[in-house]
């Protein structure tokens, strides 16, 4: 599984990455987490409000920092 | 079916929690002034007419009042905004002509949840989806100019009249400035990659499937986020306000920047543009200066210039706009703000 955290580096993006790693840990899953900070790339995913979360090239969340439990749900369903 | 039966047991607890918080909020707001008058005046024994006494009183009373207003309004606005999304705004703007589009964009810019770090992706997303440049600009101007923080503070410090004027002026500037930029056909001054960005059509609506507890939680989170972000500005603003309130000579500002100085609005805007602050930092200062006799038009122009145009925002926008377009953007918006300032000074009593 390949996860991308989209955001130019503001506090929200950092928090989303942290929560994503916590969700992965709680599920006992292994995945690569990549940060995407380039605006053209972010916009390319159709995201207009950062932060965004992309799992295997599918946008699963945008515009807010979800709690680890919610992210775990999103990840477990894949 | 009543709301509580529909929401079920957790819903009932949620409603009671929100209602309890609302009652506590009103009670705190109500005792704020008498409490500090008692603590500073009676318990600490300071003369409230003296410089020190009135400065100290103003600082504490204003800090609590503004914190309460911010908490209440940010919470309510965030919950309401969770029904709106940038995606929906863009869908509403798609296919609209200039003119109508500018009006709609300015109004939607107020209710759409933007944050400064999202200005660039939103800009790319709008333009790449075919929303005209001028219409996108209207939205981009309205969004920082008119937001919940500015409205909360204006309401608390000046009441509904000036708040309404400010909002009307802000919307007008966003409409006209966006329209002008659209008319100037400046698409060649947008970085080419913006038009080349291909949107992979898998847009998800970020707020579509939220439940009421989710929305309330979002509101609580947002209050925390915004207060954490703006408290330094707020304290500096209120501190400066308290100093002006207590120590500045009565006629100092009125003499140099008062009604009789025809350049006052111009100077206020020129000083305000490079300053980087948000409504929370500027408004306590504006409040104190208003007490010292500065006219409302000059002050609102100063505030608008500070929050709508700033150096960090220009640097962010540089990623998508060429310097010439940024310069045009600043010039057009600043001209609008100056016009509004003079207009208010001419029509408002004091």
Coordinates of C-alpha atoms in Angstrom, one line a residue:
Chain A
X1 CA 0.0 0.0 0.0
X2 CA 1.3 3.4 -0.9
X3 CA 0.0 6.4 1.0
X4 CA 0.5 10.1 0.1
X5 CA -0.2 13.0 2.4
X6 CA -0.9 16.1 0.2
X7 CA -0.2 19.6 1.6
X8 CA 2.3 22.4 1.3
X9 CA 3.7 21.8 4.8
X10 CA 1.2 23.7 7.1
X11 CA 0.3 22.4 10.5
X12 CA -2.7 20.5 9.2
X13 CA -0.6 18.4 6.9
X14 CA 1.9 17.5 9.6
X15 CA -1.0 16.4 11.9
X16 CA -2.6 14.4 9.1
X17 CA 0.6 12.5 8.5
X18 CA 1.0 11.9 12.3
X19 CA -2.6 10.6 12.5
X20 CA -2.1 8.4 9.4
X21 CA 1.0 6.8 10.9
X22 CA -0.9 6.2 14.2
X23 CA -3.7 4.6 12.2
X24 CA -1.3 2.3 10.4
X25 CA 0.3 1.4 13.8
X26 CA -3.1 0.6 15.3
X27 CA -3.9 -1.7 12.4
X28 CA -0.5 -3.3 12.4
X29 CA -0.2 -2.4 8.7
X30 CA 2.9 -1.6 6.7
X31 CA 2.8 1.1 4.1
X32 CA 5.0 3.7 2.6
X33 CA 3.9 7.2 3.5
X34 CA 5.0 10.0 1.1
X35 CA 4.6 13.7 1.5
X36 CA 3.5 15.6 -1.6
X37 CA 4.2 19.3 -1.3
X38 CA 4.2 20.5 -4.9
X39 CA 1.1 22.6 -5.7
X40 CA 0.7 21.4 -9.2
X41 CA 0.8 17.8 -8.0
X42 CA -1.7 18.5 -5.1
X43 CA -4.1 20.3 -7.5
X44 CA -3.7 17.4 -10.0
X45 CA -5.4 15.1 -7.5
X46 CA -8.4 17.5 -7.6
X47 CA -7.7 18.6 -4.0
X48 CA -8.6 22.3 -3.4
X49 CA -8.5 22.3 0.4
X50 CA -5.4 20.8 2.0
X51 CA -4.6 18.5 3.6
X52 CA -5.5 15.5 1.4
X53 CA -4.9 11.8 1.8
X54 CA -4.3 9.6 -1.2
X55 CA -4.2 5.8 -0.9
X56 CA -2.9 3.9 -3.9
X57 CA -3.7 6.9 -6.1
X58 CA -7.2 7.2 -4.8
X59 CA -8.2 10.4 -2.9
X60 CA -9.9 9.2 0.3
X61 CA -9.9 12.4 2.3
X62 CA -9.6 16.1 1.7
X63 CA -10.0 19.4 3.6
X64 CA -9.7 18.2 7.1
X65 CA -7.5 16.4 9.6
X66 CA -9.2 13.1 10.4
X67 CA -8.6 11.4 13.7
X68 CA -6.5 8.1 13.6
X69 CA -9.7 6.0 14.2
X70 CA -11.3 7.4 11.1
X71 CA -8.2 7.0 9.0
X72 CA -7.9 3.4 10.2
X73 CA -11.5 2.8 9.0
X74 CA -10.6 4.3 5.6
X75 CA -7.4 2.1 5.3
X76 CA -9.0 -1.1 6.6
X77 CA -11.6 -1.0 3.9
X78 CA -9.0 -1.4 1.1
Chain B
X1 CA -40.6 13.2 14.8
X2 CA -38.6 15.5 17.1
X3 CA -35.0 16.2 16.7
X4 CA -33.9 14.2 19.8
X5 CA -35.8 11.0 18.8
X6 CA -34.2 11.2 15.4
X7 CA -30.8 11.7 16.8
X8 CA -31.1 9.0 19.4
X9 CA -29.3 8.8 22.7
X10 CA -25.8 10.1 21.7
X11 CA -27.6 12.9 19.9
X12 CA -29.4 13.9 23.1
X13 CA -26.2 14.0 25.0
X14 CA -24.7 16.1 22.2
X15 CA -27.6 18.6 22.2
X16 CA -27.5 18.9 26.0
X17 CA -23.7 19.5 25.8
X18 CA -24.0 22.2 23.1
X19 CA -26.9 23.8 25.0
X20 CA -24.9 23.8 28.3
X21 CA -21.9 25.3 26.6
X22 CA -24.1 28.0 25.1
X23 CA -25.6 28.9 28.6
X24 CA -22.1 29.0 30.1
X25 CA -20.9 31.3 27.2
X26 CA -23.7 33.8 27.7
X27 CA -23.1 33.8 31.5
X28 CA -19.4 34.5 31.1
X29 CA -20.0 37.2 28.5
X30 CA -22.4 38.9 30.9
X31 CA -20.2 38.9 34.0
X32 CA -17.0 39.9 32.1
X33 CA -17.3 43.7 32.5
X34 CA -18.6 43.8 36.1
X35 CA -16.0 41.2 37.1
X36 CA -13.0 43.2 35.9
X37 CA -14.4 46.5 37.1
X38 CA -14.6 44.8 40.5
X39 CA -11.2 43.1 40.4
X40 CA -9.2 46.0 39.0
X41 CA -11.2 48.8 40.7
X42 CA -12.0 47.3 44.1
X43 CA -9.8 44.3 44.8
X44 CA -6.6 45.6 43.3
X45 CA -7.5 49.2 44.3
X46 CA -6.6 50.9 41.0
X47 CA -8.3 54.1 39.9
X48 CA -10.2 53.1 36.8
X49 CA -10.0 56.8 35.6
X50 CA -6.2 56.7 35.8
X51 CA -4.0 55.7 32.9
X52 CA -2.7 52.5 34.6
X53 CA -6.1 51.5 35.9
X54 CA -7.9 52.0 32.6
X55 CA -5.1 50.4 30.6
X56 CA -5.0 47.3 32.8
X57 CA -8.8 47.1 32.9
X58 CA -9.0 47.4 29.1
X59 CA -6.4 44.7 28.6
X60 CA -8.2 42.0 30.7
X61 CA -11.7 42.9 29.8
X62 CA -11.0 43.1 26.1
X63 CA -9.0 39.9 26.0
X64 CA -11.8 37.9 27.7
X65 CA -14.5 39.5 25.6
X66 CA -12.7 38.8 22.3
X67 CA -11.8 35.3 23.3
X68 CA -15.4 34.6 24.1
X69 CA -16.7 36.2 20.8
X70 CA -14.1 34.2 18.8
X71 CA -14.9 30.9 20.4
X72 CA -18.7 31.3 19.9
X73 CA -18.6 32.6 16.3
X74 CA -15.9 30.3 15.1
X75 CA -17.8 27.3 16.4
X76 CA -21.1 28.3 14.9
X77 CA -19.6 29.3 11.6
X78 CA -17.5 26.1 11.3
X79 CA -20.6 23.9 12.0
X80 CA -22.5 25.8 9.3
X81 CA -19.6 25.7 6.9
X82 CA -19.4 21.9 7.2
X83 CA -22.4 22.0 4.9
X84 CA -20.4 23.8 2.3
X85 CA -17.2 22.8 0.5
X86 CA -14.8 24.3 -2.0
X87 CA -15.9 21.6 -4.4
X88 CA -19.5 22.7 -4.2
X89 CA -18.5 26.4 -4.6
X90 CA -16.6 25.5 -7.7
X91 CA -19.5 23.5 -9.1
X92 CA -21.8 26.5 -8.5
X93 CA -19.3 28.8 -10.3
X94 CA -18.7 26.6 -13.2
X95 CA -20.3 27.9 -16.4
X96 CA -21.2 31.3 -14.9
X97 CA -20.5 34.3 -17.0
X98 CA -18.3 37.2 -15.7
X99 CA -20.4 39.7 -13.8
X100 CA -22.9 37.3 -12.4
X101 CA -20.0 35.0 -11.7
X102 CA -18.1 37.7 -9.8
X103 CA -21.1 38.5 -7.6
X104 CA -21.6 34.8 -6.8
X105 CA -17.9 34.2 -6.3
X106 CA -17.6 37.1 -3.8
X107 CA -20.6 35.8 -1.8
X108 CA -19.5 32.2 -1.9
X109 CA -16.0 33.3 -0.9
X110 CA -17.5 34.3 2.5
X111 CA -19.1 31.0 3.2
X112 CA -16.6 28.7 1.6
X113 CA -14.1 27.2 4.1
X114 CA -10.7 28.4 2.8
X115 CA -7.5 28.8 4.7
X116 CA -4.5 30.7 3.5
X117 CA -2.5 27.5 3.0
X118 CA -5.2 26.4 0.6
X119 CA -5.4 29.6 -1.5
X120 CA -3.0 28.2 -4.1
X121 CA -4.6 24.7 -4.6
X122 CA -8.0 26.3 -4.7
X123 CA -6.8 28.8 -7.3
X124 CA -5.4 26.0 -9.5
X125 CA -8.5 23.9 -9.0
X126 CA -10.8 26.8 -10.0
X127 CA -8.8 27.9 -13.0
X128 CA -8.0 24.4 -14.3
X129 CA -11.7 23.6 -14.1
X130 CA -12.5 26.5 -16.3
X131 CA -13.7 29.1 -13.8
X132 CA -12.7 32.5 -15.3
X133 CA -9.7 34.2 -13.8
X134 CA -11.6 37.3 -12.7
X135 CA -14.3 35.2 -11.0
X136 CA -11.6 33.2 -9.2
X137 CA -10.1 36.4 -8.1
X138 CA -13.4 37.7 -6.6
X139 CA -13.5 34.6 -4.5
X140 CA -9.9 34.9 -3.5
X141 CA -10.3 38.5 -2.4
X142 CA -13.6 38.0 -0.5
X143 CA -12.3 35.0 1.5
X144 CA -9.7 36.6 3.7
X145 CA -11.4 40.0 3.8
X146 CA -14.7 38.7 5.2
X147 CA -14.4 35.8 7.6
X148 CA -15.8 34.7 10.9
X149 CA -12.9 36.2 12.9
X150 CA -13.4 39.7 11.4
X151 CA -17.2 39.5 11.8
X152 CA -17.0 38.3 15.4
X153 CA -14.7 41.1 16.4
X154 CA -16.5 43.8 14.5
X155 CA -19.8 42.8 16.1
X156 CA -18.3 42.8 19.6
X157 CA -16.4 46.0 19.3
X158 CA -18.5 48.2 17.1
X159 CA -22.0 46.6 16.9
X160 CA -24.1 45.5 13.9
X161 CA -24.0 48.8 11.9
X162 CA -20.3 49.0 11.2
X163 CA -20.2 45.2 10.7
X164 CA -22.8 45.3 8.0
X165 CA -21.0 48.3 6.3
X166 CA -17.7 46.4 6.4
X167 CA -19.2 43.2 4.9
X168 CA -21.0 45.2 2.2
X169 CA -17.8 47.1 1.4
X170 CA -15.7 43.9 1.4
X171 CA -18.2 42.2 -1.0
X172 CA -18.3 45.2 -3.3
X173 CA -14.4 45.4 -3.5
X174 CA -14.2 41.6 -4.2
X175 CA -16.8 41.9 -7.0
X176 CA -15.4 45.0 -8.7
X177 CA -11.7 44.1 -8.3
X178 CA -12.3 40.6 -9.7
X179 CA -14.4 42.0 -12.5
X180 CA -11.7 44.5 -13.4
X181 CA -9.0 41.9 -13.4
X182 CA -11.2 39.7 -15.6
X183 CA -11.7 42.6 -18.1
X184 CA -8.0 43.2 -18.3
X185 CA -7.5 39.7 -19.8
X186 CA -4.4 38.9 -17.7
X187 CA -4.5 35.2 -18.3
X188 CA -1.0 35.5 -19.8
X189 CA 0.3 36.5 -16.4
X190 CA -0.8 33.3 -14.8
X191 CA 1.9 30.6 -14.6
X192 CA 1.3 28.4 -17.6
X193 CA 1.3 25.1 -15.5
X194 CA -2.0 26.2 -13.9
X195 CA -3.8 25.9 -17.3
X196 CA -1.9 22.7 -18.0
X197 CA -2.9 21.0 -14.7
X198 CA -5.0 18.0 -15.6
X199 CA -7.6 17.3 -13.0
X200 CA -8.0 13.6 -12.5
X201 CA -11.7 13.4 -12.2
X202 CA -12.1 11.8 -8.8
X203 CA -13.1 14.7 -6.8
X204 CA -14.5 13.8 -3.4
X205 CA -16.7 16.1 -1.4
X206 CA -14.9 16.5 1.8
X207 CA -18.0 17.3 3.9
X208 CA -20.6 15.1 2.4
X209 CA -21.0 12.2 4.8
X210 CA -20.5 14.0 8.1
X211 CA -22.9 13.3 11.0
X212 CA -23.9 15.9 13.6
X213 CA -21.4 14.7 16.2
X214 CA -18.7 15.0 13.4
X215 CA -19.8 18.5 12.7
X216 CA -19.7 19.6 16.4
X217 CA -16.3 18.0 16.7
X218 CA -15.1 19.9 13.7
X219 CA -16.3 23.1 15.3
X220 CA -14.5 22.4 18.5
X221 CA -11.3 21.5 16.7
X222 CA -11.5 24.6 14.6
X223 CA -11.9 26.9 17.6
X224 CA -8.7 25.3 19.1
X225 CA -6.8 25.6 15.8
X226 CA -7.7 29.2 15.1
X227 CA -7.2 30.4 18.7
X228 CA -3.8 28.6 18.8
X229 CA -2.9 30.4 15.6
X230 CA -4.0 33.9 16.4
X231 CA -3.4 34.3 20.1
X232 CA 0.0 36.0 19.7
X233 CA -1.5 38.6 17.2
X234 CA -4.4 39.1 19.6
X235 CA -2.3 39.7 22.6
X236 CA 0.0 42.2 20.8
X237 CA -3.0 43.9 19.3
X238 CA -4.8 44.2 22.6
X239 CA -1.6 45.2 24.4
X240 CA -1.0 48.0 21.9
X241 CA -4.7 48.9 22.2
X242 CA -4.4 49.1 26.0
X243 CA -1.3 51.4 25.7
X244 CA -3.1 53.7 23.3
X245 CA -6.2 53.5 25.5
X246 CA -4.4 54.5 28.6
X247 CA -1.4 56.5 27.6
X248 CA -1.7 58.1 24.1
X249 CA -2.5 61.9 24.4
X250 CA -6.1 62.5 23.6
X251 CA -5.6 64.5 20.4
X252 CA -2.4 62.9 19.1
X253 CA -3.9 60.6 16.5
X254 CA -6.9 62.8 15.6
X255 CA -4.5 65.7 14.9
X256 CA -2.3 63.8 12.5
X257 CA -4.7 61.3 11.0
X258 CA -8.1 62.7 11.7
X259 CA -10.9 63.9 9.4
X260 CA -9.0 67.1 8.4
X261 CA -6.1 65.2 6.8
X262 CA -7.1 64.4 3.2
X263 CA -4.3 61.9 2.9
X264 CA -5.2 59.9 6.0
X265 CA -6.9 57.0 4.2
X266 CA -4.2 56.8 1.6
X267 CA -1.5 56.7 4.4
X268 CA -3.5 54.1 6.3
X269 CA -3.7 51.8 3.3
X270 CA 0.0 52.2 2.4
X271 CA 1.0 51.4 6.0
X272 CA -1.5 48.5 6.1
X273 CA -0.6 46.6 3.0
X274 CA 2.9 45.3 4.0
X275 CA 1.8 44.6 7.5
X276 CA 0.9 41.0 8.1
X277 CA -1.8 40.4 10.6
X278 CA -5.2 39.1 10.7
X279 CA -8.4 40.6 12.0
X280 CA -7.7 39.5 15.5
X281 CA -4.5 41.5 15.7
X282 CA -5.8 44.6 14.0
X283 CA -9.2 45.1 15.4
X284 CA -8.3 45.8 19.1
X285 CA -5.9 48.4 17.7
X286 CA -8.6 49.8 15.5
X287 CA -11.0 49.9 18.5
X288 CA -8.5 51.9 20.6
X289 CA -7.8 54.3 17.8
X290 CA -11.5 54.8 17.2
X291 CA -11.8 55.8 20.9
X292 CA -9.1 58.4 20.2
X293 CA -11.2 60.0 17.5
X294 CA -10.0 58.5 14.3
X295 CA -12.8 58.3 11.7
X296 CA -14.3 54.9 10.9
X297 CA -13.5 55.0 7.1
X298 CA -9.8 55.5 7.7
X299 CA -9.8 52.7 10.3
X300 CA -11.7 50.2 8.2
X301 CA -9.4 50.9 5.2
X302 CA -6.4 50.2 7.4
X303 CA -7.9 47.0 8.6
X304 CA -8.9 45.8 5.1
X305 CA -5.4 46.6 3.7
X306 CA -3.8 44.6 6.5
X307 CA -6.0 41.5 6.2
X308 CA -6.6 41.4 2.5
X309 CA -3.1 42.1 1.2
X310 CA 0.0 40.9 2.9
X311 CA 3.6 40.1 1.9
X312 CA 3.4 36.3 2.9
X313 CA 0.2 36.0 0.8
X314 CA 1.9 37.6 -2.2
X315 CA 4.8 35.1 -1.8
X316 CA 2.4 32.2 -1.8
X317 CA 0.5 33.5 -4.8
X318 CA 3.8 33.9 -6.7
X319 CA 3.7 30.2 -7.3
X320 CA 0.8 30.6 -9.6
X321 CA 0.8 34.3 -10.6
X322 CA 3.5 36.3 -12.4
X323 CA 4.8 39.4 -10.5
X324 CA 2.9 41.7 -13.0
X325 CA -0.4 40.1 -12.1
X326 CA 0.4 40.2 -8.4
X327 CA 1.2 43.9 -8.7
X328 CA -2.1 44.5 -10.6
X329 CA -4.0 42.5 -8.0
X330 CA -2.5 44.6 -5.2
X331 CA -3.1 47.9 -7.0
X332 CA -6.7 47.1 -7.9
X333 CA -7.7 45.9 -4.4
X334 CA -5.8 48.8 -2.7
X335 CA -7.6 51.3 -5.0
X336 CA -10.9 49.7 -4.0
X337 CA -10.1 49.9 -0.3
X338 CA -9.0 53.5 -0.6
X339 CA -12.3 54.4 -2.3
X340 CA -14.3 52.7 0.4
X341 CA -12.3 54.5 3.1
X342 CA -13.0 57.9 1.6
X343 CA -16.7 57.0 1.0
X344 CA -17.2 56.0 4.6
X345 CA -15.5 59.1 5.9
X346 CA -17.8 61.2 3.8
X347 CA -21.1 59.6 4.7
X348 CA -20.6 58.4 8.3
X349 CA -21.1 61.0 11.1
X350 CA -18.0 60.1 13.2

